Coordinates of C-alpha atoms and ligand atoms in Angstrom, one line a residue:
M1 CA -69.6 -37.1 -19.6
E2 CA -65.9 -37.6 -18.5
R3 CA -63.6 -35.2 -20.4
K4 CA -60.3 -36.6 -21.4
K5 CA -57.3 -34.7 -22.9
I6 CA -56.3 -36.4 -26.1
Y7 CA -53.7 -34.0 -27.4
K8 CA -50.6 -32.7 -25.7
E9 CA -51.4 -29.3 -27.1
T10 CA -54.0 -28.0 -29.5
K11 CA -52.6 -26.2 -32.6
L12 CA -53.4 -22.6 -33.0
V13 CA -53.7 -21.8 -36.7
S14 CA -53.9 -18.3 -38.1
G15 CA -56.9 -17.5 -40.3
S16 CA -54.6 -16.3 -43.0
D17 CA -52.5 -19.5 -43.0
K18 CA -53.8 -21.3 -46.1
A19 CA -51.7 -24.4 -45.6
G20 CA -52.7 -24.5 -41.9
I21 CA -56.4 -24.4 -42.9
K22 CA -55.9 -27.1 -45.4
D23 CA -54.2 -29.3 -42.8
C24 CA -57.2 -28.6 -40.4
A25 CA -59.6 -29.7 -43.2
E26 CA -57.6 -32.9 -43.8
H27 CA -57.6 -33.8 -40.1
L28 CA -61.3 -33.1 -39.9
L29 CA -61.9 -35.5 -42.8
G30 CA -59.7 -37.9 -40.9
G31 CA -62.2 -37.9 -38.0
E32 CA -60.8 -35.2 -35.7
V33 CA -62.4 -32.1 -34.2
V34 CA -61.4 -28.6 -35.2
A35 CA -62.6 -25.2 -33.8
F36 CA -63.2 -22.5 -36.3
P37 CA -64.4 -18.8 -36.3
T38 CA -67.7 -17.6 -37.5
E39 CA -69.4 -14.2 -37.5
T40 CA -71.6 -15.3 -34.6
V41 CA -69.4 -17.3 -32.2
Y42 CA -66.7 -19.9 -32.6
G43 CA -67.8 -23.5 -33.6
L44 CA -66.4 -26.9 -32.8
G45 CA -66.6 -28.9 -36.0
A46 CA -66.5 -32.5 -37.2
N47 CA -67.5 -34.3 -40.4
A48 CA -71.3 -34.4 -40.3
F49 CA -71.4 -37.6 -42.3
D50 CA -69.2 -39.4 -39.7
A51 CA -71.0 -40.5 -36.5
E52 CA -67.8 -41.4 -34.7
A53 CA -66.2 -38.1 -35.5
V54 CA -69.3 -36.3 -34.2
S55 CA -69.1 -38.1 -30.9
G56 CA -65.7 -36.4 -30.5
I57 CA -67.5 -33.1 -30.3
F58 CA -69.7 -34.2 -27.4
A59 CA -66.6 -35.6 -25.6
A60 CA -64.7 -32.3 -26.0
K61 CA -67.6 -30.2 -24.9
G62 CA -68.8 -32.4 -22.1
R63 CA -72.2 -32.0 -23.7
P64 CA -75.1 -34.4 -23.3
S65 CA -75.6 -36.0 -26.7
D66 CA -79.4 -35.4 -26.8
N67 CA -78.8 -31.9 -28.0
P68 CA -78.8 -31.6 -31.8
L69 CA -75.9 -30.1 -33.7
I70 CA -76.3 -27.8 -36.8
C71 CA -74.5 -28.5 -40.1
H72 CA -72.3 -25.8 -41.6
V73 CA -71.6 -25.5 -45.3
G74 CA -69.3 -23.3 -47.4
D75 CA -71.5 -23.3 -50.4
R76 CA -75.3 -23.4 -51.0
S77 CA -75.0 -26.3 -53.3
Q78 CA -74.1 -28.5 -50.3
I79 CA -77.5 -28.0 -48.7
G80 CA -79.3 -30.5 -51.0
G81 CA -77.0 -33.3 -49.6
I82 CA -78.1 -32.6 -46.0
V83 CA -81.9 -32.2 -46.3
S84 CA -84.7 -34.2 -47.8
E85 CA -86.9 -31.2 -48.4
I86 CA -86.5 -27.5 -48.9
T87 CA -89.9 -25.9 -48.3
P88 CA -90.7 -22.6 -50.1
L89 CA -90.3 -20.8 -46.8
A90 CA -86.8 -22.4 -46.3
Q91 CA -85.8 -21.4 -49.8
K92 CA -86.8 -17.8 -49.1
L93 CA -84.8 -17.7 -45.9
I94 CA -81.8 -19.3 -47.6
D95 CA -81.9 -16.8 -50.5
A96 CA -82.4 -13.8 -48.2
F97 CA -80.0 -14.6 -45.3
M98 CA -77.3 -17.1 -46.3
P99 CA -74.4 -16.6 -45.9
G100 CA -75.2 -15.0 -42.6
P101 CA -76.1 -15.4 -38.9
I102 CA -79.1 -17.8 -39.4
T103 CA -79.7 -21.5 -39.0
V104 CA -82.6 -22.9 -41.0
I105 CA -84.3 -26.1 -39.7
M106 CA -85.4 -28.5 -42.5
K107 CA -86.3 -32.2 -42.9
K108 CA -83.0 -34.1 -42.8
S109 CA -81.6 -36.5 -45.4
D110 CA -80.7 -40.1 -44.5
K111 CA -77.0 -39.3 -45.1
I112 CA -76.9 -37.3 -41.8
P113 CA -76.5 -39.8 -39.0
P114 CA -78.9 -39.6 -36.0
E115 CA -76.0 -38.7 -33.7
V116 CA -75.8 -35.3 -35.4
T117 CA -79.5 -34.5 -34.8
A118 CA -80.0 -36.3 -31.6
G119 CA -82.5 -38.6 -33.3
L120 CA -84.7 -35.8 -34.7
D121 CA -85.9 -36.0 -38.3
T122 CA -84.9 -32.4 -38.9
V123 CA -81.5 -30.8 -39.2
G124 CA -80.3 -27.2 -38.8
V125 CA -78.3 -25.8 -41.8
R126 CA -76.0 -22.7 -41.5
M127 CA -73.8 -21.0 -44.0
P128 CA -71.5 -18.6 -42.1
S129 CA -70.5 -15.3 -43.8
D130 CA -67.1 -15.1 -42.0
P131 CA -64.4 -15.4 -44.7
V132 CA -62.1 -17.6 -42.7
A133 CA -65.1 -19.9 -41.9
N134 CA -65.9 -20.0 -45.5
S135 CA -62.5 -20.9 -46.7
F136 CA -62.2 -23.7 -44.0
L137 CA -65.7 -25.1 -44.9
K138 CA -64.9 -25.1 -48.6
A139 CA -61.6 -26.9 -47.9
C140 CA -63.6 -29.5 -45.8
K141 CA -65.9 -30.3 -48.7
V142 CA -68.3 -32.2 -46.4
P143 CA -70.9 -30.4 -44.2
V144 CA -69.4 -29.7 -40.8
A145 CA -71.5 -30.4 -37.7
A146 CA -70.7 -27.8 -35.0
P147 CA -72.0 -26.5 -31.8
S148 CA -70.5 -23.4 -30.2
A149 CA -66.9 -24.1 -29.1
N150 CA -67.4 -23.6 -25.3
L151 CA -67.4 -26.1 -22.5
S152 CA -71.1 -27.0 -22.0
G153 CA -72.9 -24.5 -19.8
T154 CA -70.3 -21.6 -20.1
P155 CA -70.4 -18.4 -22.2
S156 CA -69.8 -19.1 -25.9
P157 CA -66.4 -18.1 -27.2
T158 CA -66.1 -15.1 -29.5
N159 CA -62.3 -15.3 -30.0
A160 CA -59.6 -18.0 -30.3
R161 CA -58.2 -17.4 -26.9
A162 CA -61.6 -18.1 -25.3
V163 CA -61.8 -21.4 -27.3
M164 CA -58.3 -22.3 -26.1
E165 CA -59.3 -21.7 -22.5
D166 CA -62.0 -24.4 -22.8
M167 CA -60.5 -26.7 -25.4
D168 CA -56.7 -26.8 -25.2
G169 CA -55.8 -30.5 -25.4
Y170 CA -59.3 -31.7 -26.3
V171 CA -59.4 -30.8 -30.0
Y172 CA -56.9 -31.0 -32.9
A173 CA -56.7 -27.3 -33.7
V174 CA -58.3 -23.9 -33.3
I175 CA -58.4 -21.6 -36.3
D176 CA -58.0 -18.0 -35.2
G177 CA -60.2 -15.6 -37.2
G178 CA -60.2 -12.7 -34.7
D179 CA -63.2 -11.4 -32.9
S180 CA -66.7 -12.7 -33.9
V181 CA -68.6 -9.8 -35.4
F182 CA -72.0 -10.4 -33.8
G183 CA -71.0 -12.2 -30.6
L184 CA -74.3 -14.1 -30.2
E185 CA -75.2 -17.4 -31.9
S186 CA -77.3 -17.5 -35.0
T187 CA -81.1 -17.1 -35.2
V188 CA -82.5 -20.6 -35.4
V189 CA -85.7 -20.8 -37.5
D190 CA -87.9 -23.8 -38.1
A191 CA -88.9 -23.7 -41.7
T192 CA -90.4 -27.1 -42.0
G193 CA -93.9 -25.6 -42.0
E194 CA -95.6 -22.7 -43.7
K195 CA -95.0 -20.2 -41.0
P196 CA -91.5 -19.5 -39.6
V197 CA -91.0 -20.4 -36.0
I198 CA -88.0 -18.7 -34.2
L199 CA -86.4 -21.3 -31.9
R200 CA -83.6 -19.0 -30.8
P201 CA -83.4 -15.3 -31.5
G202 CA -80.2 -13.8 -33.1
A203 CA -78.9 -11.1 -35.3
V204 CA -81.4 -11.9 -38.0
T205 CA -84.5 -10.4 -36.2
K206 CA -88.1 -11.3 -36.2
A207 CA -88.9 -8.3 -38.4
D208 CA -86.2 -9.4 -40.9
I209 CA -87.8 -12.8 -41.1
E210 CA -91.3 -11.5 -41.4
D211 CA -90.2 -9.2 -44.2
C212 CA -88.7 -12.1 -46.0
A213 CA -91.6 -14.5 -45.4
N214 CA -94.3 -12.0 -46.2
G215 CA -96.1 -12.9 -43.0
D216 CA -96.0 -13.5 -39.3
A217 CA -93.2 -15.3 -37.5
A218 CA -93.7 -16.8 -34.1
Y219 CA -91.3 -17.4 -31.3
A220 CA -91.3 -21.0 -30.0
G221 CA -93.2 -21.1 -26.8
T222 CA -95.8 -18.7 -28.1
L223 CA -97.1 -21.2 -30.6
E224 CA -100.7 -21.5 -31.5
A225 CA -102.8 -24.4 -30.1
G226 CA -102.0 -27.7 -31.7
Q227 CA -98.4 -26.9 -32.5
T228 CA -95.6 -28.5 -30.5
P229 CA -92.7 -26.3 -29.4
K230 CA -89.5 -27.6 -30.9
A231 CA -86.6 -26.2 -29.0
P232 CA -84.4 -29.0 -27.8
G233 CA -81.3 -27.9 -26.0
M234 CA -82.7 -24.8 -24.5
K235 CA -83.3 -26.6 -21.2
Y236 CA -79.7 -26.8 -19.9
R237 CA -77.6 -24.5 -17.9
H238 CA -76.4 -22.0 -20.6
Y239 CA -74.0 -19.2 -21.0
A240 CA -73.4 -18.9 -17.3
P241 CA -70.1 -17.5 -15.9
F242 CA -68.9 -18.7 -12.5
A243 CA -70.1 -15.5 -10.8
N244 CA -73.8 -14.7 -10.2
V245 CA -75.3 -12.5 -12.8
E246 CA -78.0 -9.9 -12.1
I247 CA -79.7 -7.8 -14.8
M248 CA -80.1 -4.1 -14.3
D249 CA -83.2 -2.7 -16.0
M250 CA -82.7 0.1 -18.5
P251 CA -84.9 3.2 -18.0
K252 CA -88.3 2.8 -19.6
D253 CA -88.2 5.8 -21.9
A254 CA -84.6 5.1 -23.2
V255 CA -84.2 4.5 -26.9
L256 CA -81.9 1.6 -28.1
I257 CA -79.3 2.0 -30.7
G258 CA -78.9 -0.7 -33.4
D259 CA -81.9 -2.8 -32.4
E260 CA -83.0 -3.5 -36.0
S261 CA -80.5 -4.2 -38.8
D262 CA -81.6 -1.3 -41.0
G263 CA -78.3 -1.1 -42.7
T264 CA -77.1 2.0 -40.9
P265 CA -73.8 1.4 -39.2
V266 CA -73.7 1.9 -35.4
S267 CA -71.9 5.1 -34.5
E268 CA -68.6 5.0 -32.7
A269 CA -68.7 4.9 -28.9
K270 CA -68.3 8.3 -27.3
V271 CA -67.3 9.1 -23.8
P272 CA -69.8 11.6 -22.4
D273 CA -68.6 15.1 -21.6
F274 CA -70.7 15.9 -18.5
E275 CA -69.8 19.5 -18.6
K276 CA -71.2 20.1 -22.1
M277 CA -74.4 18.1 -21.7
T278 CA -77.9 19.4 -21.4
E279 CA -79.6 18.8 -18.0
D280 CA -81.9 16.3 -19.7
D281 CA -79.1 14.3 -21.2
R282 CA -77.2 14.2 -17.9
Q283 CA -80.4 13.0 -16.2
A284 CA -80.8 10.3 -18.8
L285 CA -77.3 9.0 -18.0
V286 CA -77.9 9.1 -14.3
D287 CA -81.0 7.0 -14.9
I288 CA -79.0 4.3 -16.7
A289 CA -76.2 4.2 -14.1
S290 CA -78.2 4.5 -10.9
P291 CA -79.5 0.9 -10.7
F292 CA -75.9 -0.3 -10.8
I293 CA -74.8 2.1 -8.1
H294 CA -77.8 1.3 -5.8
R295 CA -77.5 -2.4 -6.2
E296 CA -73.7 -2.4 -5.7
K297 CA -74.1 -0.4 -2.5
E298 CA -76.7 -2.8 -1.3
I299 CA -74.5 -5.8 -1.9
L300 CA -71.5 -4.1 -0.2
K301 CA -73.6 -3.3 2.8
A302 CA -74.5 -6.9 3.2
N303 CA -70.9 -8.1 2.5
P304 CA -68.1 -5.5 2.6
F305 CA -65.8 -8.1 0.9
A306 CA -67.9 -8.5 -2.1
R307 CA -66.3 -7.9 -5.5
I308 CA -68.6 -6.6 -8.2
G309 CA -68.2 -6.9 -12.0
I310 CA -70.1 -4.4 -14.1
F311 CA -71.0 -5.1 -17.7
A312 CA -72.3 -1.8 -19.0
G313 CA -71.8 1.2 -21.2
L314 CA -68.8 3.5 -20.9
E315 CA -71.1 6.2 -19.6
V316 CA -71.8 4.0 -16.6
K317 CA -68.1 3.7 -15.8
A318 CA -67.7 7.5 -16.4
L319 CA -70.4 8.2 -13.9
Y320 CA -68.9 5.9 -11.3
E321 CA -65.6 7.7 -11.7
K322 CA -67.3 11.1 -11.5
L323 CA -69.0 10.0 -8.3
G324 CA -65.5 9.3 -7.0
D325 CA -66.5 7.0 -4.2
K326 CA -63.1 5.3 -3.6
I327 CA -64.6 2.3 -1.7
L328 CA -67.1 1.7 -4.4
L329 CA -64.5 1.9 -7.1
A330 CA -62.1 -0.4 -5.2
H331 CA -64.7 -3.2 -5.3
T332 CA -65.7 -2.7 -8.9
E333 CA -64.4 -4.2 -12.1
F334 CA -65.8 -2.8 -15.3
Y335 CA -66.2 -4.2 -18.7
E336 CA -67.5 -1.4 -20.8
Y337 CA -68.8 -2.5 -24.2
G338 CA -69.4 0.9 -25.9
N339 CA -72.3 3.2 -25.5
A340 CA -74.8 1.9 -22.9
L341 CA -77.9 1.7 -25.2
D342 CA -76.0 0.2 -28.2
V343 CA -77.4 -3.3 -28.3
R344 CA -75.0 -4.4 -31.1
A345 CA -72.0 -3.4 -29.0
A346 CA -73.5 -5.1 -25.9
S347 CA -74.2 -8.3 -27.9
H348 CA -70.8 -8.3 -29.5
S349 CA -69.1 -8.2 -26.1
L350 CA -71.5 -10.1 -23.8
F351 CA -69.8 -13.5 -23.7
E352 CA -66.3 -12.1 -23.7
G353 CA -67.3 -9.6 -21.0
L354 CA -68.7 -12.3 -18.8
R355 CA -65.5 -14.4 -19.2
H356 CA -63.3 -11.4 -18.5
L357 CA -65.1 -10.4 -15.4
D358 CA -65.1 -13.9 -14.1
C359 CA -61.3 -13.8 -14.2
Q360 CA -61.2 -10.7 -12.0
E361 CA -62.6 -12.9 -9.2
V362 CA -65.9 -11.0 -8.8
D363 CA -68.7 -12.6 -6.9
T364 CA -71.5 -10.9 -8.8
I365 CA -71.8 -9.4 -12.2
L366 CA -74.3 -6.6 -12.7
A367 CA -75.2 -6.5 -16.4
Q368 CA -77.1 -4.0 -18.5
G369 CA -80.6 -5.1 -19.4
L370 CA -81.7 -3.8 -22.8
T371 CA -85.4 -4.3 -23.8
G372 CA -86.4 -4.2 -27.4
G373 CA -87.9 -6.3 -30.2
G374 CA -84.9 -6.9 -32.5
M375 CA -81.3 -7.7 -31.6
A376 CA -82.3 -6.9 -28.0
T377 CA -84.4 -10.0 -27.9
A378 CA -81.4 -12.1 -28.7
Y379 CA -79.2 -10.3 -26.2
M380 CA -81.8 -10.6 -23.4
N381 CA -82.3 -14.3 -24.2
R382 CA -78.7 -15.0 -23.5
L383 CA -78.3 -12.7 -20.6
T384 CA -81.4 -14.0 -18.9
K385 CA -80.1 -17.6 -19.2
A386 CA -76.7 -16.5 -17.8
A387 CA -78.5 -14.9 -14.9
G388 CA -80.7 -18.0 -14.2
K389 CA -78.0 -20.6 -14.0
K390 CA -78.8 -22.2 -10.7
G391 CA -80.2 -25.7 -10.5
E392 CA -79.9 -26.4 -14.2
L393 CA -76.8 -28.5 -14.1
L394 CA -77.6 -31.9 -15.5
P395 CA -75.8 -35.0 -14.4
G396 CA -72.7 -35.4 -16.6
M397 CA -72.3 -31.7 -17.3
P398 CA -68.9 -30.4 -16.1
K399 CA -69.0 -28.6 -12.7
P400 CA -68.7 -24.9 -13.0
E401 CA -65.2 -23.7 -12.2
R402 CA -63.8 -20.2 -12.0
P403 CA -61.9 -20.0 -15.3
S404 CA -58.3 -19.0 -15.7
R405 CA -57.6 -17.3 -19.0
G406 CA -55.6 -18.9 -21.7
E407 CA -52.1 -17.6 -22.5
L408 CA -51.7 -14.2 -24.0
P409 CA -48.2 -13.1 -24.8
L410 CA -47.3 -9.5 -24.2
E411 CA -46.9 -9.2 -28.0
A412 CA -50.7 -9.5 -28.2
F413 CA -50.9 -6.0 -26.9
K414 CA -50.5 -2.8 -29.0
D415 CA -48.4 -1.3 -26.3
T416 CA -47.2 -2.1 -22.8
Y417 CA -46.9 -0.1 -19.7
T418 CA -45.1 -0.9 -16.5
A419 CA -46.2 -0.5 -12.9
Q420 CA -44.2 -1.1 -9.8
I421 CA -45.2 -1.9 -6.2
L422 CA -42.7 -1.4 -3.5
F423 CA -42.8 -3.1 -0.1
A424 CA -40.9 -1.1 2.5
D425 CA -40.0 -1.6 6.2
D426 CA -37.0 -0.7 8.3
D427 CA -34.0 -2.8 7.3
N428 CA -35.3 -4.9 4.3
T429 CA -34.1 -8.2 5.6
C430 CA -37.3 -9.7 6.9
L431 CA -41.0 -8.6 6.5
S432 CA -40.6 -6.6 3.3
Q433 CA -38.7 -9.5 1.7
V434 CA -41.5 -11.9 2.6
C435 CA -44.0 -9.5 1.0
D436 CA -41.8 -9.2 -2.1
A437 CA -41.7 -13.0 -2.4
V438 CA -45.4 -13.6 -1.9
M439 CA -46.4 -10.8 -4.3
T440 CA -44.0 -12.0 -6.9
G441 CA -45.6 -15.4 -6.8
L442 CA -49.1 -13.9 -7.0
I443 CA -48.1 -11.7 -9.9
E444 CA -46.7 -14.7 -11.8
K445 CA -49.7 -16.9 -11.1
N446 CA -52.2 -14.4 -12.3
S447 CA -50.4 -12.8 -15.3
P448 CA -50.9 -11.3 -17.9
Y449 CA -52.3 -7.9 -17.1
E450 CA -53.7 -5.0 -19.0
T451 CA -54.2 -1.4 -18.1
L452 CA -57.5 -0.3 -16.8
V453 CA -57.4 2.6 -19.3
S454 CA -57.4 0.3 -22.3
R455 CA -57.6 -3.4 -22.9
N456 CA -55.2 -3.0 -25.8
I457 CA -52.4 -1.9 -23.5
G458 CA -50.6 -4.6 -21.6
C459 CA -49.1 -4.0 -18.1
E460 CA -46.0 -5.5 -16.7
I461 CA -46.0 -5.4 -12.9
Y462 CA -42.7 -5.2 -11.0
V463 CA -42.3 -5.9 -7.3
E464 CA -39.5 -4.4 -5.3
S465 CA -38.7 -4.1 -1.6
A466 CA -36.5 -1.7 0.4
G467 CA -35.9 -0.5 3.9
I468 CA -36.0 3.0 5.3
T469 CA -32.8 2.4 7.4
A470 CA -31.4 -0.6 5.5
S471 CA -27.7 -1.1 4.9
D472 CA -27.3 -1.9 1.2
G473 CA -26.3 -5.5 0.6
A474 CA -27.3 -6.9 4.0
S475 CA -28.4 -10.6 3.8
C476 CA -31.9 -11.7 4.8
D477 CA -32.6 -13.0 8.2
P478 CA -31.8 -16.8 8.1
G479 CA -35.0 -17.7 10.0
I480 CA -37.1 -15.9 7.4
V481 CA -35.2 -17.5 4.5
K482 CA -36.0 -20.9 5.9
A483 CA -39.7 -20.1 6.5
V484 CA -40.2 -18.6 3.1
S485 CA -38.6 -21.7 1.5
E486 CA -40.9 -24.0 3.4
A487 CA -44.1 -22.1 3.2
L488 CA -43.8 -20.7 -0.3
G489 CA -41.3 -22.9 -2.0
R490 CA -39.2 -19.8 -2.9
N491 CA -35.5 -19.3 -2.3
I492 CA -34.7 -15.8 -1.0
S493 CA -31.3 -16.5 0.3
H494 CA -29.7 -14.5 -2.5
C495 CA -31.8 -11.4 -1.9
R496 CA -30.0 -8.4 -0.5
A497 CA -31.2 -5.3 1.3
T498 CA -31.7 -2.1 -0.5
R499 CA -31.9 1.3 1.2
A500 CA -35.1 3.1 0.3
D501 CA -34.4 6.5 -1.3
P502 CA -36.4 9.2 -3.2
A503 CA -35.5 7.5 -6.5
I504 CA -37.2 4.2 -5.6
Y505 CA -40.2 5.9 -4.1
D506 CA -40.5 8.0 -7.3
A507 CA -40.3 4.9 -9.5
S508 CA -43.0 3.1 -7.5
D509 CA -46.7 3.5 -8.2
L510 CA -47.7 2.1 -4.9
I511 CA -45.8 1.8 -1.6
I512 CA -46.9 -0.7 1.0
T513 CA -45.5 -1.2 4.4
V514 CA -46.4 -4.0 6.8
R515 CA -46.4 -1.9 9.9
D516 CA -48.3 1.4 10.3
E517 CA -45.3 3.3 11.7
H518 CA -43.2 2.7 8.5
A519 CA -45.9 4.2 6.3
F520 CA -46.2 7.1 8.7
A521 CA -42.4 7.6 8.6
I522 CA -42.3 7.7 4.8
C523 CA -45.2 10.1 4.6
R524 CA -43.6 12.4 7.1
A525 CA -40.3 12.5 5.2
F526 CA -42.0 12.8 1.8
P527 CA -45.4 14.4 2.2
Q528 CA -45.8 14.9 -1.6
I529 CA -46.1 11.1 -2.2
K530 CA -48.5 10.4 0.6
D531 CA -51.3 9.4 -1.8
K532 CA -49.5 6.3 -2.8
V533 CA -48.2 5.2 0.6
F534 CA -50.2 2.8 2.7
S535 CA -49.6 0.2 5.4
L536 CA -51.4 -3.1 4.8
S537 CA -54.0 -1.9 7.3
S538 CA -54.6 1.5 5.9
F539 CA -54.7 0.1 2.4
A540 CA -57.4 -2.4 3.4
A541 CA -59.4 0.4 5.1
S542 CA -59.1 2.6 2.0
C543 CA -60.8 -0.2 0.1
G544 CA -63.6 -0.5 2.7
L545 CA -62.4 -3.9 3.8
V546 CA -63.2 -4.2 7.5
F547 CA -61.9 -7.2 9.4
K548 CA -63.6 -8.3 12.6
D549 CA -62.7 -10.8 15.2
A550 CA -65.0 -13.6 16.6
N551 CA -66.5 -11.0 19.0
G552 CA -67.4 -8.6 16.2
R553 CA -64.6 -6.2 17.2
M554 CA -62.7 -4.5 14.4
V555 CA -59.1 -5.7 14.0
S556 CA -56.3 -4.2 12.0
I557 CA -53.7 -6.1 10.1
S558 CA -50.9 -6.4 12.6
I559 CA -47.8 -8.6 12.0
P560 CA -45.1 -8.5 14.6
D561 CA -41.5 -8.8 13.7
P562 CA -40.6 -12.5 14.3
R563 CA -36.9 -11.9 14.8
G564 CA -35.6 -13.5 18.0
E565 CA -38.6 -15.8 18.2
N566 CA -38.8 -19.5 17.4
E567 CA -39.2 -21.3 14.0
A568 CA -43.0 -21.6 14.5
T569 CA -43.3 -17.9 14.8
Y570 CA -41.4 -17.3 11.6
M571 CA -43.7 -19.8 9.8
H572 CA -46.7 -18.1 11.2
T573 CA -45.5 -14.7 10.0
V574 CA -45.0 -15.9 6.5
K575 CA -48.3 -17.6 6.3
A576 CA -50.1 -14.6 7.8
L577 CA -48.5 -12.3 5.2
K578 CA -49.4 -14.7 2.4
A579 CA -53.0 -14.8 3.5
W580 CA -53.4 -11.0 3.8
L581 CA -51.7 -10.4 0.5
E582 CA -54.0 -12.9 -1.2
V583 CA -57.0 -11.1 0.1
L584 CA -55.7 -7.7 -1.0
F585 CA -54.2 -8.9 -4.3
P586 CA -57.1 -7.8 -6.6
Y587 CA -57.3 -4.5 -4.9
L588 CA -53.5 -3.9 -5.1
I589 CA -53.6 -4.7 -8.9
K590 CA -56.4 -2.2 -9.4
A591 CA -54.5 0.4 -7.4
L592 CA -51.6 -0.1 -9.8
G593 CA -54.0 0.7 -12.7
A594 CA -54.1 -2.9 -14.0
D595 CA -56.5 -5.7 -14.5
R596 CA -56.0 -9.3 -15.4
A597 CA -56.0 -9.7 -19.1
Ligands
TXA1 O1 -74.2 -19.3 -34.5 C1 -74.3 -20.5 -34.3 O2 -75.4 -21.1 -34.5 C2 -73.2 -21.3 -33.7 C3 -72.0 -21.3 -34.7 C4 -70.9 -22.1 -34.3 O3 -72.5 -21.6 -36.0 N1 -73.6 -22.6 -33.4 C5 -74.3 -22.9 -32.3 O4 -74.6 -24.2 -32.1 O5 -74.7 -22.1 -31.5 P1 -75.2 -24.8 -30.7 O6 -75.2 -26.3 -30.8 O7 -74.5 -24.2 -29.5 O8 -76.7 -24.3 -30.8 C6 -77.6 -24.8 -31.8 C7 -79.0 -24.6 -31.4 C8 -79.3 -25.5 -30.1 O9 -80.1 -24.7 -29.3 C9 -80.1 -26.7 -30.7 O10 -80.9 -27.2 -29.8 C10 -80.8 -26.0 -31.9 O11 -79.9 -25.1 -32.4 N2 -81.0 -27.1 -32.9 C11 -80.1 -27.7 -33.6 N3 -80.7 -28.6 -34.5 C12 -82.0 -28.5 -34.3 C13 -83.2 -29.2 -34.8 N4 -83.0 -30.1 -35.7 N5 -84.4 -28.8 -34.4 C14 -84.5 -27.8 -33.5 N6 -83.4 -27.1 -32.9 C15 -82.2 -27.5 -33.3
MG2 MG1 -74.0 -23.3 -27.6

């Protein structure tokens, strides 16, 4: 299905903006599509009584229209208008779990057009508990047909920004209700028969449903003879990020936290204190983390340039850091969701974590597997699908692309921190100016950034250049000005040389020289800062990046000074520096203590 932008920009409406929500409801009634928050994931809604409006959802999502949508209501009294029969089982489920993270499948009424249910004679009904969803649905007055608000095939969105990434220009508005509480879609239960059949596991667990129904519940696919599995829509590529996903098994004897919703709140995440732990507890942590470390080492052995994302507990990150293998750390991007065995925390962050890691340009994501019978069933259901993405792209579904994150103003962060990278050479009129221009471009293109310490703290990255023997105010070499303008489209004619001094070294978090001898000269003069001074070559080596020529011989990054040479040499110099800095960019950002936000 061809996706066409139909809005110049999609409105972002705050969940507390009553007039904005009313306006969204009016536009929905007028036939437009509006994204809204729920406690599971964000939904992409249209008037369920209006077949044409519903076709707008499929167009925005790029979703094949043979996958049925569920109908959302703000009040139980609306259910009677959607279905033709409420079985005793359905009534029990409605009474016990609505509003909440459940979708109950019932026989549909004639008022719901076949476009909503993909021709099925049943319909899914859901009443979200999220207060913003509830006020929006009440304002709409009609049932709202809505799938999850992601582009077909990609991880579902659990915040407004993730929806904007996929939907800006394709829908009328996105209502921002903050982070979805559960982070995984609702439990879908077929209640047309006597026995509940779970078509999709979610936060309402099998045990919850069995308690309510006073009897067994089955998962679709494990039905008894004579019954037909009813799980349309589960056959497509689902939840998959651009990177490959591999699941790391949890230790067999480990005990999950929060697998059943027994009412006890999940305890706050704690960073482990290795010194104060018992030997057994320490061993338990090592058992959780070691599959990640082993697998990552294997991947890096096969490909020293691989970049690995880790979706795991904060204990796993702490163990990696304790291990202190600099090369391993340089190649690793973490998304820590809370404590490793806390299945609610893992579920809450799964989709956002996959999206975040994708933006760090990782090739492979190693994700924590959690086996259990409650919430863990839902978590593993999504994670297994994300890991098995290959070969499941149907004709018409959008081609997977590495996402770029939607806008995030610095005000979105609680606090901001600054980091500075300095490029140094001898006179600051040629090579260091090129690096400054290239890096400034890369920083702009990939912004914003957050600190590695906390996702709530933004990071502004400054780029400077200076020369060890520069005369302050000297103009750039004209040959390099021309080449930079042609190769990068940047004007550096106004840039002037700065003499490197202790103050600028002190203000910089990372100092990079193009040539080895310049790094060496700085370290000799200021041995106390040697840990933050690198040449391009020694920086690459510190990250374990080994470059080889066609004959398999190791090569170092060597860029001769082009001055006195012809125009082609100047051009070649700029292009070579650009290529190297692009390769090193994610590692440089990490060395500055930052991550793409
Ligand atoms: O939590 C949720 O359920 C979210 C939020 C937005 O409410 N919605 C959601 O919708 O996940 P969607 O379309 O991404 O997934 C709905 C699932 C699909 O797997 C679909 O095949 C199944 O429910 N489904 C819908 N109607 C059905 C029906 N009549 N019979 C069987 N399965 C149905
Ligand atoms: Mg979905």
